[in-house]
GROMACS .gro file of C-alpha atoms in nm:
model
  506
    1UNK     CA    1   5.722  13.667   2.772
    2UNK     CA    2   5.698  13.302   2.672
    3UNK     CA    3   5.742  13.390   2.306
    4UNK     CA    4   6.045  13.606   2.385
    5UNK     CA    5   6.200  13.322   2.587
    6UNK     CA    6   6.166  13.075   2.296
    7UNK     CA    7   6.318  13.329   2.053
    8UNK     CA    8   6.621  13.377   2.280
    9UNK     CA    9   6.659  13.001   2.323
   10UNK     CA   10   6.647  12.951   1.945
   11UNK     CA   11   6.911  13.219   1.886
   12UNK     CA   12   7.136  13.063   2.151
   13UNK     CA   13   7.107  12.722   1.983
   14UNK     CA   14   7.201  12.873   1.645
   15UNK     CA   15   7.505  13.041   1.800
   16UNK     CA   16   7.626  12.716   1.962
   17UNK     CA   17   7.583  12.525   1.637
   18UNK     CA   18   7.782  12.785   1.440
   19UNK     CA   19   8.059  12.778   1.703
   20UNK     CA   20   8.077  12.399   1.687
   21UNK     CA   21   8.108  12.402   1.309
   22UNK     CA   22   8.380  12.668   1.319
   23UNK     CA   23   8.587  12.473   1.577
   24UNK     CA   24   8.519  12.128   1.428
   25UNK     CA   25   8.795  11.989   1.210
   26UNK     CA   26   8.742  11.672   1.006
   27UNK     CA   27   9.016  11.424   1.109
   28UNK     CA   28   9.267  11.318   0.849
   29UNK     CA   29   9.495  11.016   0.841
   30UNK     CA   30   9.787  11.088   1.068
   31UNK     CA   31   9.998  10.814   0.911
   32UNK     CA   32   9.981  10.519   0.678
   33UNK     CA   33   9.909  10.273   0.961
   34UNK     CA   34   9.555  10.394   1.028
   35UNK     CA   35   9.487  10.423   0.656
   36UNK     CA   36   9.608  10.068   0.592
   37UNK     CA   37   9.409   9.927   0.886
   38UNK     CA   38   9.094  10.100   0.763
   39UNK     CA   39   9.152   9.965   0.412
   40UNK     CA   40   9.194   9.607   0.543
   41UNK     CA   41   8.872   9.638   0.742
   42UNK     CA   42   8.680   9.780   0.448
   43UNK     CA   43   8.814   9.544   0.180
   44UNK     CA   44   8.862   9.219   0.374
   45UNK     CA   45   8.691   9.203   0.714
   46UNK     CA   46   8.363   9.353   0.590
   47UNK     CA   47   8.334   9.080   0.326
   48UNK     CA   48   8.386   8.803   0.580
   49UNK     CA   49   8.215   8.913   0.901
   50UNK     CA   50   7.978   9.164   1.059
   51UNK     CA   51   8.193   9.224   1.369
   52UNK     CA   52   8.556   9.327   1.412
   53UNK     CA   53   8.728   9.315   1.751
   54UNK     CA   54   8.988   9.581   1.841
   55UNK     CA   55   9.234   9.557   2.132
   56UNK     CA   56   9.539   9.746   2.250
   57UNK     CA   57   9.829   9.672   2.482
   58UNK     CA   58  10.099   9.924   2.575
   59UNK     CA   59  10.386   9.955   2.819
   60UNK     CA   60  10.306  10.309   2.935
   61UNK     CA   61  10.028  10.566   2.944
   62UNK     CA   62  10.172  10.771   2.660
   63UNK     CA   63  10.165  10.481   2.414
   64UNK     CA   64   9.822  10.376   2.539
   65UNK     CA   65   9.687  10.725   2.464
   66UNK     CA   66   9.847  10.711   2.121
   67UNK     CA   67   9.678  10.378   2.055
   68UNK     CA   68   9.338  10.518   2.146
   69UNK     CA   69   9.397  10.817   1.918
   70UNK     CA   70   9.473  10.581   1.630
   71UNK     CA   71   9.169  10.367   1.711
   72UNK     CA   72   8.948  10.676   1.717
   73UNK     CA   73   9.088  10.778   1.380
   74UNK     CA   74   9.013  10.432   1.237
   75UNK     CA   75   8.661  10.442   1.378
   76UNK     CA   76   8.590  10.780   1.223
   77UNK     CA   77   8.687  10.662   0.877
   78UNK     CA   78   8.480  10.345   0.925
   79UNK     CA   79   8.160  10.548   0.937
   80UNK     CA   80   7.934  10.414   0.664
   81UNK     CA   81   8.083  10.063   0.662
   82UNK     CA   82   7.836   9.780   0.715
   83UNK     CA   83   8.018   9.635   1.015
   84UNK     CA   84   8.006   9.665   1.393
   85UNK     CA   85   8.313   9.726   1.610
   86UNK     CA   86   8.378   9.574   1.950
   87UNK     CA   87   8.652   9.744   2.157
   88UNK     CA   88   8.741   9.538   2.462
   89UNK     CA   89   8.980   9.533   2.752
   90UNK     CA   90   9.164   9.200   2.758
   91UNK     CA   91   9.141   9.184   3.137
   92UNK     CA   92   8.761   9.189   3.116
   93UNK     CA   93   8.718   8.936   2.837
   94UNK     CA   94   8.465   8.660   2.895
   95UNK     CA   95   8.384   8.349   2.699
   96UNK     CA   96   8.089   8.388   2.464
   97UNK     CA   97   7.896   8.146   2.249
   98UNK     CA   98   8.068   8.273   1.933
   99UNK     CA   99   8.444   8.307   1.959
  100UNK     CA  100   8.623   8.618   1.838
  101UNK     CA  101   8.746   8.555   1.484
  102UNK     CA  102   8.839   8.888   1.317
  103UNK     CA  103   9.076   9.072   1.547
  104UNK     CA  104   9.300   9.383   1.536
  105UNK     CA  105   9.559   9.433   1.812
  106UNK     CA  106   9.761   9.752   1.865
  107UNK     CA  107  10.094   9.694   2.044
  108UNK     CA  108  10.406   9.901   2.094
  109UNK     CA  109  10.669   9.641   2.194
  110UNK     CA  110  10.729   9.268   2.201
  111UNK     CA  111  10.659   9.273   2.575
  112UNK     CA  112  10.314   9.418   2.502
  113UNK     CA  113  10.259   9.138   2.252
  114UNK     CA  114  10.345   8.877   2.515
  115UNK     CA  115  10.120   9.044   2.771
  116UNK     CA  116   9.828   9.009   2.532
  117UNK     CA  117   9.893   8.674   2.364
  118UNK     CA  118  10.051   8.467   2.643
  119UNK     CA  119   9.719   8.416   2.821
  120UNK     CA  120   9.512   8.389   2.504
  121UNK     CA  121   9.226   8.147   2.564
  122UNK     CA  122   9.073   7.916   2.307
  123UNK     CA  123   8.742   7.965   2.484
  124UNK     CA  124   8.747   8.333   2.382
  125UNK     CA  125   8.951   8.353   2.063
  126UNK     CA  126   8.934   8.141   1.752
  127UNK     CA  127   9.290   8.031   1.680
  128UNK     CA  128   9.198   7.976   1.317
  129UNK     CA  129   9.071   8.332   1.296
  130UNK     CA  130   9.237   8.641   1.149
  131UNK     CA  131   9.479   8.860   1.347
  132UNK     CA  132   9.612   9.197   1.232
  133UNK     CA  133   9.888   9.317   1.467
  134UNK     CA  134   9.961   9.690   1.444
  135UNK     CA  135  10.314   9.759   1.570
  136UNK     CA  136  10.303  10.129   1.654
  137UNK     CA  137  10.669  10.192   1.741
  138UNK     CA  138  10.972  10.147   1.520
  139UNK     CA  139  11.314  10.022   1.626
  140UNK     CA  140  11.614   9.896   1.439
  141UNK     CA  141  11.531   9.549   1.574
  142UNK     CA  142  11.200   9.539   1.390
  143UNK     CA  143  11.282   9.221   1.200
  144UNK     CA  144  11.390   9.045   1.520
  145UNK     CA  145  11.067   9.150   1.692
  146UNK     CA  146  10.857   9.013   1.407
  147UNK     CA  147  11.058   8.690   1.408
  148UNK     CA  148  10.988   8.635   1.777
  149UNK     CA  149  10.618   8.719   1.735
  150UNK     CA  150  10.573   8.477   1.446
  151UNK     CA  151  10.771   8.208   1.627
  152UNK     CA  152  10.542   8.236   1.929
  153UNK     CA  153  10.228   8.229   1.715
  154UNK     CA  154  10.347   7.925   1.519
  155UNK     CA  155  10.387   7.730   1.844
  156UNK     CA  156  10.018   7.808   1.906
  157UNK     CA  157   9.929   7.720   1.543
  158UNK     CA  158   9.793   8.070   1.479
  159UNK     CA  159   9.868   8.106   1.110
  160UNK     CA  160   9.643   8.377   0.966
  161UNK     CA  161   9.829   8.671   1.117
  162UNK     CA  162   9.981   8.987   0.969
  163UNK     CA  163  10.204   9.251   1.127
  164UNK     CA  164  10.185   9.606   0.992
  165UNK     CA  165  10.423   9.889   1.088
  166UNK     CA  166  10.587  10.200   0.951
  167UNK     CA  167  10.919  10.374   0.997
  168UNK     CA  168  10.967  10.678   1.212
  169UNK     CA  169  11.106  10.876   0.916
  170UNK     CA  170  10.814  10.822   0.677
  171UNK     CA  171  10.454  10.824   0.793
  172UNK     CA  172  10.322  10.781   0.441
  173UNK     CA  173  10.434  10.420   0.404
  174UNK     CA  174  10.337  10.108   0.599
  175UNK     CA  175  10.481   9.760   0.559
  176UNK     CA  176  10.279   9.443   0.612
  177UNK     CA  177  10.455   9.117   0.696
  178UNK     CA  178  10.338   8.763   0.753
  179UNK     CA  179  10.494   8.417   0.764
  180UNK     CA  180  10.453   8.100   0.559
  181UNK     CA  181  10.531   7.790   0.767
  182UNK     CA  182  10.557   7.564   0.460
  183UNK     CA  183  10.738   7.658   0.139
  184UNK     CA  184  10.958   7.496  -0.124
  185UNK     CA  185  11.265   7.601   0.076
  186UNK     CA  186  11.177   7.515   0.439
  187UNK     CA  187  10.918   7.340   0.653
  188UNK     CA  188  10.767   7.441   0.984
  189UNK     CA  189  10.947   7.775   1.008
  190UNK     CA  190  10.816   8.123   1.088
  191UNK     CA  191  11.042   8.361   0.901
  192UNK     CA  192  10.892   8.707   0.838
  193UNK     CA  193  10.798   8.766   0.474
  194UNK     CA  194  10.684   9.102   0.335
  195UNK     CA  195  10.333   9.057   0.204
  196UNK     CA  196  10.254   9.407   0.080
  197UNK     CA  197  10.330   9.776   0.122
  198UNK     CA  198  10.088  10.063   0.169
  199UNK     CA  199  10.228  10.379   0.016
  200UNK     CA  200  10.061  10.719  -0.024
  201UNK     CA  201   9.706  10.586   0.005
  202UNK     CA  202   9.726  10.260  -0.190
  203UNK     CA  203   9.872   9.911  -0.183
  204UNK     CA  204  10.160   9.855  -0.419
  205UNK     CA  205  10.035   9.504  -0.499
  206UNK     CA  206   9.661   9.531  -0.551
  207UNK     CA  207   9.633   9.165  -0.653
  208UNK     CA  208   9.775   9.034  -0.327
  209UNK     CA  209   9.519   8.899  -0.083
  210UNK     CA  210   9.537   9.039   0.269
  211UNK     CA  211   9.533   8.695   0.436
  212UNK     CA  212   9.659   8.429   0.193
  213UNK     CA  213   9.575   8.062   0.244
  214UNK     CA  214   9.894   7.911   0.381
  215UNK     CA  215   9.773   7.555   0.441
  216UNK     CA  216   9.633   7.454   0.100
  217UNK     CA  217   9.975   7.338  -0.025
  218UNK     CA  218  10.236   7.214   0.222
  219UNK     CA  219  10.500   7.156  -0.049
  220UNK     CA  220  10.566   6.790   0.044
  221UNK     CA  221  10.672   6.888   0.397
  222UNK     CA  222  10.655   6.603   0.649
  223UNK     CA  223  10.378   6.599   0.909
  224UNK     CA  224  10.376   6.354   1.198
  225UNK     CA  225  10.048   6.185   1.283
  226UNK     CA  226   9.985   6.005   1.612
  227UNK     CA  227   9.737   5.725   1.546
  228UNK     CA  228   9.557   5.473   1.764
  229UNK     CA  229   9.441   5.129   1.658
  230UNK     CA  230   9.065   5.172   1.678
  231UNK     CA  231   8.869   4.956   1.437
  232UNK     CA  232   8.688   5.012   1.216
  233UNK     CA  233   8.796   5.377   1.217
  234UNK     CA  234   9.174   5.334   1.222
  235UNK     CA  235   9.367   5.017   1.140
  236UNK     CA  236   9.745   5.017   1.156
  237UNK     CA  237   9.914   4.753   0.938
  238UNK     CA  238  10.283   4.687   1.000
  239UNK     CA  239  10.431   4.573   0.670
  240UNK     CA  240  10.726   4.336   0.632
  241UNK     CA  241  10.951   4.613   0.499
  242UNK     CA  242  10.914   4.807   0.825
  243UNK     CA  243  10.671   5.065   0.692
  244UNK     CA  244  10.326   5.134   0.830
  245UNK     CA  245  10.010   5.129   0.623
  246UNK     CA  246   9.690   5.293   0.745
  247UNK     CA  247   9.351   5.146   0.673
  248UNK     CA  248   8.997   5.195   0.798
  249UNK     CA  249   8.769   5.496   0.769
  250UNK     CA  250   9.004   5.756   0.917
  251UNK     CA  251   9.317   5.588   0.782
  252UNK     CA  252   9.181   5.633   0.431
  253UNK     CA  253   9.076   5.991   0.508
  254UNK     CA  254   9.426   6.073   0.634
  255UNK     CA  255   9.589   5.932   0.321
  256UNK     CA  256   9.356   6.131   0.096
  257UNK     CA  257   9.415   6.453   0.293
  258UNK     CA  258   9.792   6.411   0.263
  259UNK     CA  259   9.754   6.394  -0.115
  260UNK     CA  260   9.519   6.692  -0.137
  261UNK     CA  261   9.732   6.914   0.088
  262UNK     CA  262  10.057   6.782  -0.060
  263UNK     CA  263  10.242   6.670   0.252
  264UNK     CA  264  10.432   6.353   0.336
  265UNK     CA  265  10.303   6.151   0.627
  266UNK     CA  266  10.502   6.016   0.919
  267UNK     CA  267  10.313   5.783   1.152
  268UNK     CA  268  10.363   5.733   1.525
  269UNK     CA  269  10.154   5.463   1.690
  270UNK     CA  270  10.059   5.469   2.055
  271UNK     CA  271   9.922   5.185   2.262
  272UNK     CA  272   9.742   5.422   2.499
  273UNK     CA  273   9.380   5.468   2.398
  274UNK     CA  274   9.271   5.813   2.293
  275UNK     CA  275   9.396   6.151   2.400
  276UNK     CA  276   9.258   6.211   2.748
  277UNK     CA  277   9.318   6.535   2.932
  278UNK     CA  278   9.291   6.554   3.309
  279UNK     CA  279   9.389   6.862   3.509
  280UNK     CA  280   9.611   6.989   3.228
  281UNK     CA  281   9.797   6.661   3.173
  282UNK     CA  282   9.751   6.449   2.863
  283UNK     CA  283   9.789   6.082   2.779
  284UNK     CA  284   9.826   5.886   2.459
  285UNK     CA  285   9.801   6.074   2.133
  286UNK     CA  286   9.700   6.391   2.315
  287UNK     CA  287  10.034   6.399   2.496
  288UNK     CA  288  10.223   6.356   2.168
  289UNK     CA  289  10.035   6.656   2.029
  290UNK     CA  290  10.081   6.888   2.330
  291UNK     CA  291  10.450   6.794   2.361
  292UNK     CA  292  10.508   6.889   1.998
  293UNK     CA  293  10.613   6.540   1.892
  294UNK     CA  294  10.318   6.498   1.655
  295UNK     CA  295  10.134   6.755   1.442
  296UNK     CA  296   9.797   6.582   1.424
  297UNK     CA  297   9.610   6.274   1.530
  298UNK     CA  298   9.322   6.061   1.409
  299UNK     CA  299   9.151   5.765   1.566
  300UNK     CA  300   8.786   5.789   1.669
  301UNK     CA  301   8.817   6.104   1.879
  302UNK     CA  302   8.504   6.260   2.022
  303UNK     CA  303   8.468   6.631   2.082
  304UNK     CA  304   8.481   6.714   2.452
  305UNK     CA  305   8.516   7.041   2.637
  306UNK     CA  306   8.849   6.953   2.797
  307UNK     CA  307   9.002   6.813   2.477
  308UNK     CA  308   8.898   7.121   2.280
  309UNK     CA  309   9.078   7.337   2.537
  310UNK     CA  310   9.414   7.190   2.439
  311UNK     CA  311   9.359   7.062   2.086
  312UNK     CA  312   9.189   7.217   1.785
  313UNK     CA  313   8.940   6.972   1.633
  314UNK     CA  314   8.901   6.920   1.263
  315UNK     CA  315   8.566   6.928   1.087
  316UNK     CA  316   8.299   6.704   1.236
  317UNK     CA  317   8.206   6.428   0.994
  318UNK     CA  318   7.997   6.205   1.219
  319UNK     CA  319   7.764   6.272   1.510
  320UNK     CA  320   7.560   6.033   1.719
  321UNK     CA  321   7.329   6.039   2.016
  322UNK     CA  322   7.436   5.940   2.365
  323UNK     CA  323   7.340   5.572   2.380
  324UNK     CA  324   7.292   5.365   2.694
  325UNK     CA  325   7.291   4.985   2.683
  326UNK     CA  326   7.030   4.866   2.930
  327UNK     CA  327   6.938   4.510   3.030
  328UNK     CA  328   6.606   4.357   2.930
  329UNK     CA  329   6.309   4.432   3.151
  330UNK     CA  330   6.255   4.225   3.465
  331UNK     CA  331   6.033   3.916   3.461
  332UNK     CA  332   5.668   3.964   3.551
  333UNK     CA  333   5.542   3.817   3.877
  334UNK     CA  334   5.259   3.562   3.871
  335UNK     CA  335   5.006   3.823   3.977
  336UNK     CA  336   5.131   4.067   3.711
  337UNK     CA  337   5.089   3.797   3.445
  338UNK     CA  338   4.723   3.755   3.547
  339UNK     CA  339   4.661   4.129   3.550
  340UNK     CA  340   4.845   4.222   3.227
  341UNK     CA  341   4.575   4.120   2.971
  342UNK     CA  342   4.350   4.406   3.082
  343UNK     CA  343   4.443   4.768   3.119
  344UNK     CA  344   4.397   4.954   3.444
  345UNK     CA  345   4.083   5.128   3.315
  346UNK     CA  346   3.924   4.797   3.213
  347UNK     CA  347   3.996   4.641   3.551
  348UNK     CA  348   3.858   4.948   3.721
  349UNK     CA  349   3.527   4.925   3.530
  350UNK     CA  350   3.496   4.550   3.600
  351UNK     CA  351   3.559   4.596   3.971
  352UNK     CA  352   3.315   4.888   3.990
  353UNK     CA  353   3.036   4.676   3.835
  354UNK     CA  354   3.109   4.381   4.069
  355UNK     CA  355   3.123   4.608   4.371
  356UNK     CA  356   2.800   4.776   4.258
  357UNK     CA  357   2.629   4.435   4.234
  358UNK     CA  358   2.724   4.347   4.591
  359UNK     CA  359   2.615   4.690   4.713
  360UNK     CA  360   2.274   4.642   4.547
  361UNK     CA  361   2.231   4.303   4.718
  362UNK     CA  362   2.330   4.456   5.052
  363UNK     CA  363   2.073   4.732   5.011
  364UNK     CA  364   1.802   4.483   4.905
  365UNK     CA  365   1.861   4.287   5.223
  366UNK     CA  366   1.742   4.594   5.412
  367UNK     CA  367   1.406   4.587   5.232
  368UNK     CA  368   1.104   4.364   5.280
  369UNK     CA  369   1.091   3.994   5.179
  370UNK     CA  370   0.841   4.061   4.899
  371UNK     CA  371   1.070   4.321   4.742
  372UNK     CA  372   1.374   4.090   4.760
  373UNK     CA  373   1.174   3.802   4.609
  374UNK     CA  374   1.069   4.029   4.324
  375UNK     CA  375   1.427   4.130   4.237
  376UNK     CA  376   1.626   3.806   4.265
  377UNK     CA  377   1.369   3.533   4.334
  378UNK     CA  378   1.190   3.360   4.622
  379UNK     CA  379   1.407   3.049   4.622
  380UNK     CA  380   1.746   3.229   4.604
  381UNK     CA  381   1.916   3.207   4.944
  382UNK     CA  382   2.275   3.321   4.858
  383UNK     CA  383   2.260   3.605   4.599
  384UNK     CA  384   2.620   3.724   4.660
  385UNK     CA  385   2.757   3.375   4.601
  386UNK     CA  386   2.549   3.350   4.284
  387UNK     CA  387   2.703   3.675   4.153
  388UNK     CA  388   3.055   3.538   4.202
  389UNK     CA  389   2.954   3.200   4.057
  390UNK     CA  390   2.807   3.355   3.742
  391UNK     CA  391   3.102   3.592   3.693
  392UNK     CA  392   3.359   3.310   3.706
  393UNK     CA  393   3.151   3.077   3.482
  394UNK     CA  394   3.005   2.845   3.741
  395UNK     CA  395   2.660   2.680   3.733
  396UNK     CA  396   2.353   2.770   3.943
  397UNK     CA  397   2.154   2.502   4.127
  398UNK     CA  398   1.849   2.725   4.172
  399UNK     CA  399   1.711   2.977   3.927
  400UNK     CA  400   1.452   3.251   3.986
  401UNK     CA  401   1.103   3.190   3.853
  402UNK     CA  402   0.977   3.545   3.800
  403UNK     CA  403   1.041   3.716   3.465
  404UNK     CA  404   1.207   4.031   3.609
  405UNK     CA  405   1.457   3.833   3.815
  406UNK     CA  406   1.528   3.598   3.524
  407UNK     CA  407   1.592   3.901   3.295
  408UNK     CA  408   1.841   4.052   3.544
  409UNK     CA  409   2.032   3.728   3.584
  410UNK     CA  410   2.038   3.677   3.205
  411UNK     CA  411   2.184   4.021   3.143
  412UNK     CA  412   2.451   3.964   3.407
  413UNK     CA  413   2.534   3.624   3.253
  414UNK     CA  414   2.586   3.786   2.909
  415UNK     CA  415   2.807   4.058   3.061
  416UNK     CA  416   3.014   3.800   3.249
  417UNK     CA  417   3.048   3.583   2.936
  418UNK     CA  418   3.181   3.879   2.732
  419UNK     CA  419   3.428   3.988   3.000
  420UNK     CA  420   3.546   3.631   3.068
  421UNK     CA  421   3.593   3.548   2.697
  422UNK     CA  422   3.779   3.872   2.632
  423UNK     CA  423   4.010   3.811   2.926
  424UNK     CA  424   4.085   3.452   2.826
  425UNK     CA  425   4.165   3.556   2.467
  426UNK     CA  426   4.389   3.842   2.578
  427UNK     CA  427   4.562   3.617   2.831
  428UNK     CA  428   4.630   3.356   2.562
  429UNK     CA  429   4.792   3.617   2.334
  430UNK     CA  430   4.994   3.757   2.624
  431UNK     CA  431   5.123   3.412   2.727
  432UNK     CA  432   5.266   3.366   2.376
  433UNK     CA  433   5.490   3.675   2.417
  434UNK     CA  434   5.781   3.772   2.643
  435UNK     CA  435   5.710   3.775   3.017
  436UNK     CA  436   5.925   4.085   3.074
  437UNK     CA  437   5.871   4.453   3.119
  438UNK     CA  438   5.969   4.676   2.829
  439UNK     CA  439   6.329   4.805   2.858
  440UNK     CA  440   6.376   5.158   2.986
  441UNK     CA  441   6.408   5.391   2.687
  442UNK     CA  442   6.485   5.734   2.836
  443UNK     CA  443   6.742   5.877   3.075
  444UNK     CA  444   6.490   6.034   3.311
  445UNK     CA  445   6.329   5.697   3.382
  446UNK     CA  446   6.669   5.537   3.450
  447UNK     CA  447   6.749   5.813   3.701
  448UNK     CA  448   6.408   5.779   3.868
  449UNK     CA  449   6.460   5.403   3.900
  450UNK     CA  450   6.809   5.461   4.046
  451UNK     CA  451   7.002   5.277   3.775
  452UNK     CA  452   7.377   5.228   3.813
  453UNK     CA  453   7.563   5.380   3.516
  454UNK     CA  454   7.880   5.225   3.377
  455UNK     CA  455   8.056   5.492   3.169
  456UNK     CA  456   8.326   5.424   2.909
  457UNK     CA  457   8.626   5.640   2.994
  458UNK     CA  458   8.623   5.811   2.655
  459UNK     CA  459   8.266   5.924   2.725
  460UNK     CA  460   8.319   6.061   3.076
  461UNK     CA  461   8.333   6.422   2.951
  462UNK     CA  462   8.004   6.370   2.768
  463UNK     CA  463   7.816   6.304   3.093
  464UNK     CA  464   8.002   6.522   3.343
  465UNK     CA  465   7.735   6.790   3.302
  466UNK     CA  466   7.471   6.535   3.410
  467UNK     CA  467   7.515   6.528   3.791
  468UNK     CA  468   7.238   6.271   3.839
  469UNK     CA  469   7.430   6.030   3.615
  470UNK     CA  470   7.773   6.105   3.765
  471UNK     CA  471   7.666   6.036   4.123
  472UNK     CA  472   7.515   5.702   4.016
  473UNK     CA  473   7.828   5.591   3.828
  474UNK     CA  474   7.973   5.286   3.996
  475UNK     CA  475   8.292   5.261   3.790
  476UNK     CA  476   8.416   5.349   3.444
  477UNK     CA  477   8.510   5.089   3.186
  478UNK     CA  478   8.863   5.168   3.074
  479UNK     CA  479   8.835   5.091   2.705
  480UNK     CA  480   8.560   4.917   2.513
  481UNK     CA  481   8.378   5.002   2.192
  482UNK     CA  482   8.010   4.918   2.173
  483UNK     CA  483   7.842   4.852   1.842
  484UNK     CA  484   7.485   4.749   1.771
  485UNK     CA  485   7.463   4.375   1.711
  486UNK     CA  486   7.208   4.101   1.779
  487UNK     CA  487   7.448   3.938   2.021
  488UNK     CA  488   7.464   4.255   2.231
  489UNK     CA  489   7.101   4.360   2.203
  490UNK     CA  490   6.978   4.015   2.306
  491UNK     CA  491   7.198   4.001   2.616
  492UNK     CA  492   6.969   3.943   2.911
  493UNK     CA  493   7.206   3.957   3.207
  494UNK     CA  494   7.542   4.092   3.319
  495UNK     CA  495   7.730   3.770   3.239
  496UNK     CA  496   7.615   3.784   2.878
  497UNK     CA  497   7.720   4.149   2.853
  498UNK     CA  498   8.063   4.063   2.996
  499UNK     CA  499   8.090   3.778   2.745
  500UNK     CA  500   8.011   4.019   2.461
  501UNK     CA  501   8.270   4.273   2.581
  502UNK     CA  502   8.538   4.004   2.596
  503UNK     CA  503   8.439   3.878   2.252
  504UNK     CA  504   8.478   4.228   2.107
  505UNK     CA  505   8.814   4.292   2.274
  506UNK     CA  506   8.945   3.958   2.149
   0.00000   0.00000   0.00000
């Protein structure tokens, strides 16, 4: 019976498999859009990443279902590609350590585009990443829709973006558009430009790159830079002819970059230090950037979480540790000066031996007179006082006469001489040095000792994730730059630190 059951089960499995193969149809490309998207993934994204992110946004259930059908078709033809696919719902997106760079978005209308891109977060998406927008419906206002999409993306400085679509009459052709903000004919515009065309399974221009570099040559277009006088990083020199010359580390960098990228530089100076962002409002150079008055800014900016939310940083060229300027250690008390030559362990051993000597004398006093006379002598009346006298280098008026007692007192004299000489030599060397404690050299010790922290305003964001520091901050210095110098490092009190700050500001 068992054998018969397994035979029937095997036959049933064969029948189901045959039925599946008969009813299974290998999907084919329904139109040129899915074929072109698959080709871009296989010939561009795969070479640049190991993960592609796919999203969709539609105005109704019918278009949403159509989007998922197209995505399924793309996924099927991606089988065998060395790349992983992440399909996400925008409403459930969460910030991750690595932002999403290579993205494909299926939309049906301009309203769907706005629904997806209006709330785009820099914590989730990399604005300098690659965006392929698949426009799945065709209208006679296609060019106007692309113009509005590119205009919106240019305001967000999302440049590496392509829109691909096809006509309703021909499913075998797909058109890919992009925009070039800087050309020989205009500057800072977002006009749609046809980049390529996918027709009957191939691109008409095989030499054209899918995402061309649009920022390598700005064709002498003017860019406005908001700069802050922050030596030695940025120095602004007002020349007699009314022009502005930039000097310093970042001033030189900005001049070199303008030559390499071929753009003309317009300079706006601001007296407000830095570009601080608080509760969505900006000051100084940051405000000029967010208001669209300036395109970029240099001037000793540090990377902070809040600033990176509103501004895209350039490449990091200098990093440093978080440095605290602490006063010199406090002066030692008189008792501490006497105790410093020996370590705690040495003092402990010395005190144990002294205490042991007094304990031995106390125990001997409980024994007979003959025993006491044998150990420390018949004519010794004050043995405890003699121990203290010998230890501190005093003289004895009466010495024991027996050999055993004289040997004990001699050994103790040698021990006391060694300890006393070592202490005097160590004390002499110590008195030649500084009578202060060593400065605190780690943050944990400063917190344990309840230090008060004075934080430069430009560094507030760097410590806001340190609650123990924040709650001990008395006030924040508005604007001061601290550099290592003998004058600063040798400051021993608050008045000398204040004098140094004023010297630097002057």
